[in-house]
Coordinates of C-alpha atoms in Angstrom, one line a residue:
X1 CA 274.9 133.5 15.6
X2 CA 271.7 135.4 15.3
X3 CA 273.2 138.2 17.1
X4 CA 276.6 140.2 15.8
X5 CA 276.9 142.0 19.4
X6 CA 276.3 144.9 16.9
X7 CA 272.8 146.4 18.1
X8 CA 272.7 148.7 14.7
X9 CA 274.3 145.3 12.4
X10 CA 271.4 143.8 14.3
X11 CA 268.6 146.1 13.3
X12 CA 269.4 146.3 9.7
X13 CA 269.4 142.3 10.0
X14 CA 266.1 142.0 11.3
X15 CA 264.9 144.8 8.6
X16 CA 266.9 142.7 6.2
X17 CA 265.0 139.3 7.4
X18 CA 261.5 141.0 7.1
X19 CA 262.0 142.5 3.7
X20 CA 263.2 138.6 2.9
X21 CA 259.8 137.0 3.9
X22 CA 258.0 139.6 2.2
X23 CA 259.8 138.6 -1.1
X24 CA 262.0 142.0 -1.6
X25 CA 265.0 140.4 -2.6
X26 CA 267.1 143.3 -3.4
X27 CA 266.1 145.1 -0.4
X28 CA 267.3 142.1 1.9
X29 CA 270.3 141.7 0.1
X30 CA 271.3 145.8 1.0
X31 CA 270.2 145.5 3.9
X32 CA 272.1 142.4 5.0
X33 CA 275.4 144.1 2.8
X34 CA 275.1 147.3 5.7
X35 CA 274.8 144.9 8.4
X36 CA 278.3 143.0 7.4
X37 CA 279.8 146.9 6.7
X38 CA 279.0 147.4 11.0
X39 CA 279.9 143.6 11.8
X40 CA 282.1 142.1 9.1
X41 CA 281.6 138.5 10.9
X42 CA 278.2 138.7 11.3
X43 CA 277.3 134.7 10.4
X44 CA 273.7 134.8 10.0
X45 CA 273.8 138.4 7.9
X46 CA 275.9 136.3 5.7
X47 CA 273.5 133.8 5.3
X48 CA 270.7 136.1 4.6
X49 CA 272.9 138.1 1.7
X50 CA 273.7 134.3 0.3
X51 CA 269.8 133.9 0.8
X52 CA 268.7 137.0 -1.0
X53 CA 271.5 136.8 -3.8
X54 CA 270.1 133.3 -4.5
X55 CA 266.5 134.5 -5.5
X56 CA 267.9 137.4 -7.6
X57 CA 270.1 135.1 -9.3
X58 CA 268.0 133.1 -10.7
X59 CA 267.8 136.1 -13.2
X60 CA 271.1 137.6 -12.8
X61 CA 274.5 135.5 -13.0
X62 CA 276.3 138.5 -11.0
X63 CA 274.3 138.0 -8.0
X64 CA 274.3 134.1 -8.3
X65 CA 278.2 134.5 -7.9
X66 CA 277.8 136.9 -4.7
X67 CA 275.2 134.3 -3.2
X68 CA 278.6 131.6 -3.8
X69 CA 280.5 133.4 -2.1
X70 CA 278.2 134.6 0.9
X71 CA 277.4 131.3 1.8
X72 CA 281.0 130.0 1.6
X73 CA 281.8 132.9 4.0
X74 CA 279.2 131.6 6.3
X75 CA 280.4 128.3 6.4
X76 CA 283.7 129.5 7.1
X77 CA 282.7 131.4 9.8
X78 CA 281.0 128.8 11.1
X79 CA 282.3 125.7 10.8
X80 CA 279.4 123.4 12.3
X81 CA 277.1 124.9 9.8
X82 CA 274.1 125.5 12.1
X83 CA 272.3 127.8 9.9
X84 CA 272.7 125.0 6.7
X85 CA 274.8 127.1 3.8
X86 CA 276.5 123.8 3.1
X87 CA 273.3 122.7 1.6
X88 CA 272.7 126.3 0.0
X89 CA 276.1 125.7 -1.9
X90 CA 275.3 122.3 -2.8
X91 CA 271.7 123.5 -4.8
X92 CA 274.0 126.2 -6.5
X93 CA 276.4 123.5 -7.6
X94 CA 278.9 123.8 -5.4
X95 CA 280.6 121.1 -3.0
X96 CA 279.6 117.0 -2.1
X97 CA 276.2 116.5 -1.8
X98 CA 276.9 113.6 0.9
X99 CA 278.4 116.5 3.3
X100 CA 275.9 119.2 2.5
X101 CA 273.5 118.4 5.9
X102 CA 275.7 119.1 9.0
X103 CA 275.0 117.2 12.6
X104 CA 274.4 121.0 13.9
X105 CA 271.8 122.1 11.1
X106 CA 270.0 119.1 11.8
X107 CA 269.7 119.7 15.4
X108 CA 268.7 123.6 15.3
X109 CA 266.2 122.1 12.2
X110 CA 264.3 120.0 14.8
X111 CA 264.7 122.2 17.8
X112 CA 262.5 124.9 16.1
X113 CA 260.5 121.7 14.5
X114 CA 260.0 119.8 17.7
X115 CA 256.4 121.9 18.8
X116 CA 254.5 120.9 15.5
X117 CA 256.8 117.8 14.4
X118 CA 253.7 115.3 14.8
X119 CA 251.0 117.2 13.8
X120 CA 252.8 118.9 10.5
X121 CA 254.1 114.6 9.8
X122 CA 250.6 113.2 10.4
X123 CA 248.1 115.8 9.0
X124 CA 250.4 118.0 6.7
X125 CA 252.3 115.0 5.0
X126 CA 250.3 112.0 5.4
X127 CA 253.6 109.9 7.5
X128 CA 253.1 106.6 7.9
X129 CA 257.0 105.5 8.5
X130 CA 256.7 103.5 11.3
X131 CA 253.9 101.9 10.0
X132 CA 255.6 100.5 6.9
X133 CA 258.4 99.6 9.0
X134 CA 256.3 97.3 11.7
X135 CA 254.3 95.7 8.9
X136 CA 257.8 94.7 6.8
X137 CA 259.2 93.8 10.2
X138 CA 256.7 91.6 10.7
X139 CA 256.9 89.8 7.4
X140 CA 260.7 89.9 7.4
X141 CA 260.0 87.7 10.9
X142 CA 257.8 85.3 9.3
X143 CA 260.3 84.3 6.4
X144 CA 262.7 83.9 9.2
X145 CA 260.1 81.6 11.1
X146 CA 261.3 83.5 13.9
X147 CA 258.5 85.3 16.9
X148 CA 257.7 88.8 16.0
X149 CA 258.9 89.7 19.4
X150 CA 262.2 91.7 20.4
X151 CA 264.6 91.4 23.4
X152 CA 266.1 94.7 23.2
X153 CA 264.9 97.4 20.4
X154 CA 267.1 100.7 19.4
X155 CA 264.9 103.5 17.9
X156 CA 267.7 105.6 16.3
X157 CA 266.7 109.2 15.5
X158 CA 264.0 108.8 17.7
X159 CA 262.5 111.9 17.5
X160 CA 258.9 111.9 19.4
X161 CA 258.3 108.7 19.8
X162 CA 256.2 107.0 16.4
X163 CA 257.8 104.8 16.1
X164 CA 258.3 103.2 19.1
X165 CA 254.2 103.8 20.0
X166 CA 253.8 101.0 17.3
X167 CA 256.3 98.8 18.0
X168 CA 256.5 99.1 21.6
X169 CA 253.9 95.6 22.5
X170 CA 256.7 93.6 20.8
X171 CA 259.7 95.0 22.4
X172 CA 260.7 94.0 25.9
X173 CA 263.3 97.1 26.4
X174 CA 263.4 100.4 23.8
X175 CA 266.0 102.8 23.7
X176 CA 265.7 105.7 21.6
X177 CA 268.2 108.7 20.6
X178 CA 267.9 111.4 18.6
X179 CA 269.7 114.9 18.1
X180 CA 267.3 117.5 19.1
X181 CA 266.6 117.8 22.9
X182 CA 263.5 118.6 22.5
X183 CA 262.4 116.3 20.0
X184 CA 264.0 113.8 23.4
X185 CA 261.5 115.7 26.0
X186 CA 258.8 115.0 23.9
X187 CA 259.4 111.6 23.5
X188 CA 260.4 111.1 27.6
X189 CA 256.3 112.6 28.0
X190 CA 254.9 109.9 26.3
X191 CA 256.8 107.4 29.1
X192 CA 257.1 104.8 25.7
X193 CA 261.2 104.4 26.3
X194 CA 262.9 102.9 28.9
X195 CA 265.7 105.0 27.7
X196 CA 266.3 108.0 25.8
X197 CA 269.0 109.9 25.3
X198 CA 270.5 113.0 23.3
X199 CA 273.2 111.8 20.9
X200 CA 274.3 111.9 17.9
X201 CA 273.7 108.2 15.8
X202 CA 277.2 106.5 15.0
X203 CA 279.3 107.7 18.4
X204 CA 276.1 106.2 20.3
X205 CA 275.4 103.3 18.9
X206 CA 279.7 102.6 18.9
X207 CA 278.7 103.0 23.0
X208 CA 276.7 100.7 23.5
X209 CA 277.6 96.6 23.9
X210 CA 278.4 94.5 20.5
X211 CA 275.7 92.0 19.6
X212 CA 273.0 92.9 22.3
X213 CA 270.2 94.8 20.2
X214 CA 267.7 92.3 18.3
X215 CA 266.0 95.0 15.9
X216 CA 267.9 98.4 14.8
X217 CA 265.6 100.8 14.3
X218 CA 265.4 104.3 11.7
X219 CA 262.2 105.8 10.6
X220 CA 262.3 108.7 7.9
X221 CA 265.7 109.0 9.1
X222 CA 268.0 108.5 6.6
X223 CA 266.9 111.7 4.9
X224 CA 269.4 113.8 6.6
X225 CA 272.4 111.9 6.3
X226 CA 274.3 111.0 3.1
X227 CA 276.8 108.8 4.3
X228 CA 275.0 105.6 5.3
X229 CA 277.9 103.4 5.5
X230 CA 279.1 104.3 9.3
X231 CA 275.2 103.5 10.3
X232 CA 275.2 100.3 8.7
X233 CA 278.5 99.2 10.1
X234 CA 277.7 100.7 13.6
X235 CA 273.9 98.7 13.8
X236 CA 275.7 95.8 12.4
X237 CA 278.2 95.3 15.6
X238 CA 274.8 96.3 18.1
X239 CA 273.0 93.8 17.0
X240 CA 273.0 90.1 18.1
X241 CA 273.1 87.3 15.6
X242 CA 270.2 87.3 13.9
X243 CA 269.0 90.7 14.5
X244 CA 267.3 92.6 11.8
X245 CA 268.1 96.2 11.0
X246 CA 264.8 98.1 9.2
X247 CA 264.9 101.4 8.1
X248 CA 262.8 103.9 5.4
X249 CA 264.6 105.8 3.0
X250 CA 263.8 108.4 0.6
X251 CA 264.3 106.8 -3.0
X252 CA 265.6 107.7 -6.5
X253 CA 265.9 106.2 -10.0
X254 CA 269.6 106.8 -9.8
X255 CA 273.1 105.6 -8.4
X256 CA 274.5 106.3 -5.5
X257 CA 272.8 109.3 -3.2
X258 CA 271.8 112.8 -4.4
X259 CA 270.7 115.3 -2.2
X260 CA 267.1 116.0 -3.8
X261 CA 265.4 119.8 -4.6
X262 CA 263.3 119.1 -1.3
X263 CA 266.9 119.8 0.3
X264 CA 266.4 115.7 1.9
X265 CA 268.6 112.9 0.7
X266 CA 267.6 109.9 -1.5
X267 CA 269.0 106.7 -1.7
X268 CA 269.5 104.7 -4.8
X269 CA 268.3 100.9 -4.5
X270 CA 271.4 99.5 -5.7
X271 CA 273.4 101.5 -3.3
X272 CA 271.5 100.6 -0.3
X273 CA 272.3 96.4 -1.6
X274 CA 275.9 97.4 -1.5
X275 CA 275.8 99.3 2.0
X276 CA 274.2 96.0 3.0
X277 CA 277.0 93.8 1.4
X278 CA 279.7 96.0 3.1
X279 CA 278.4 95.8 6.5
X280 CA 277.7 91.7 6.5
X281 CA 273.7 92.3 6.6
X282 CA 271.8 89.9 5.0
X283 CA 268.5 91.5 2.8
X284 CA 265.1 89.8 3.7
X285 CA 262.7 92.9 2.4
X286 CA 263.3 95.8 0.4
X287 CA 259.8 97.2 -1.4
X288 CA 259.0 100.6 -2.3
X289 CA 257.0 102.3 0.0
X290 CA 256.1 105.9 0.5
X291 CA 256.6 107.2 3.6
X292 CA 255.2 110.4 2.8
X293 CA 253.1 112.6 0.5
X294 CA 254.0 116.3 -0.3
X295 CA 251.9 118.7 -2.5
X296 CA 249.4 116.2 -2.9
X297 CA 252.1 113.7 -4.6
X298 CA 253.9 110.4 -3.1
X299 CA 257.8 111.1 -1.9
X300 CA 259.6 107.9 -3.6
X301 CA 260.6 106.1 -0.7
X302 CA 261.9 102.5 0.2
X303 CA 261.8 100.4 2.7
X304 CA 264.2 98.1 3.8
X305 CA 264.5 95.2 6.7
X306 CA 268.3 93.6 6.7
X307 CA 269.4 90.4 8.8
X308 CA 272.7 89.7 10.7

């Protein structure tokens, strides 16, 4: 996708990608224009002219127009949407915000992410997900009077293993998935799993037995999926009677989901209630809790623990 086969389409890409960075907008959108003359289905020169068109826009309607219509062109040329112009269409006002973030751009996202995931979360942006999560766990256990101990624990979108570091003295088994192969060999380093796997959420959670699982798992997760109902129904038939599904979401004022400037879902309150409802999941906890701070500010985030 990165490469048109082309070795002159190529170069003028890679011109076109450094004049990007360096903020000459017009430049990168010529540029990326005489790459698409040599290779016509060059994806990722696509992108880049959608890119470049999208900055000059801002000032010129003309260009905002081209940007449409380069992005669409790269989406169309590539139909799992590594390279994320579904979201790029969505911030122009274009398409449903709930099928902006594709299962593909979310894996390349956290393949490149993977080498400074931890550090960038924990120094950069303050994360304390699984932290909020154990300590609502916890108190969702006591109003059950039931032992804050687990049987068998699924970590979905696992990624390197937070998670499951603080939870892991309560659990007798973990299993963790997450997209990103790399995000997984980090996590298998840290010897914290006694499973983990590549997948993709809902087909592997419809894998595994009905009714086994006593706590669902997803930490700063929800983020990058805007469709919650297939989750909740999916962790609903894993877990056993009684088992609780906990989970930190991105928050907004509103109805329904948005997909946010940050380019990250947020979840209305009253629309996680009524994922709930649907899926036969009992609320014991739902608080508002940052997960996360960016430029110096809070994210608006929730946190939510649900019994079967």
């Amino acid at each position: 996708m990165r490469s048109s086969g082309d070795l002159l389409a190529d170069r003028r890409y890679a011109y076109g990608r450094s004049a990007f960075d360096e903020g000459d907008w017009p430049a990168a959108a010529d540029l990326a224009r005489q790459a698409l003359e040599l290779a016509p289905g060059f994806t990722a020169a696509w992108f880049l002219l959608g890119e470049a068109c999208e900055r000059i826009g801002e000032a010129e309607a003309s260009a905002r127009a081209e940007a449409l219509a380069a992005f669409s062109t790269a989406r169309r040329l590539d139909p799992d949407d590594a390279l994320g112009a579904g979201l790029r269409l969505v911030g122009l006002g274009a398409g449903k915000p709930e099928d902006a973030m594709s299962t593909a751009y979310v894996r390349s996202l956290f393949e490149e992410y993977a080498s400074r995931f931890e550090r960038h979360l924990r120094q950069g942006l303050a994360y304390r997900g699984p932290e909020l999560l154990h300590d609502a766990v916890r108190r969702a256990c006591s109003l059950l009077l039931r032992p804050f101990r687990f049987d068998l624990v699924l970590d979905l979108g696992c990624g390197t293993g937070l998670a499951a570091e603080i939870f892991r003295p309560e659990c007798r088994r973990i299993v963790g998935v997450d997209l990103s192969p790399a995000m997984v060999r980090k996590a298998e380093v840290k010897r914290i799993y006694d499973e983990v796997e590549v997948g993709d959420l809902v087909p592997w959670l419809g894998a595994r037995p009905d009714g086994k699982a006593d706590l669902v798992l997803a930490a700063d997760v929800f983020v990058y999926v805007g469709d919650l109902a297939p989750i909740f129904a999916a962790a609903a038939a894993a877990l056993a009677p009684g088992g609780l599904f906990a989970f930190t979401a991105q928050a907004h004022a509103g109805e329904g989901v948005i997909l946010g400037a940050d380019q990250r879902y947020a979840h209305g309150e009253r629309h996680l209630r009524s994922l709930a409802q649907e899926a036969a999941l009992e609320p014991m906890l739902l608080e508002s809790a940052p997960a996360r701070r960016e430029r110096a500010r809070d994210v608006p985030g929730l946190v939510m623990v649900l019994a079967k």
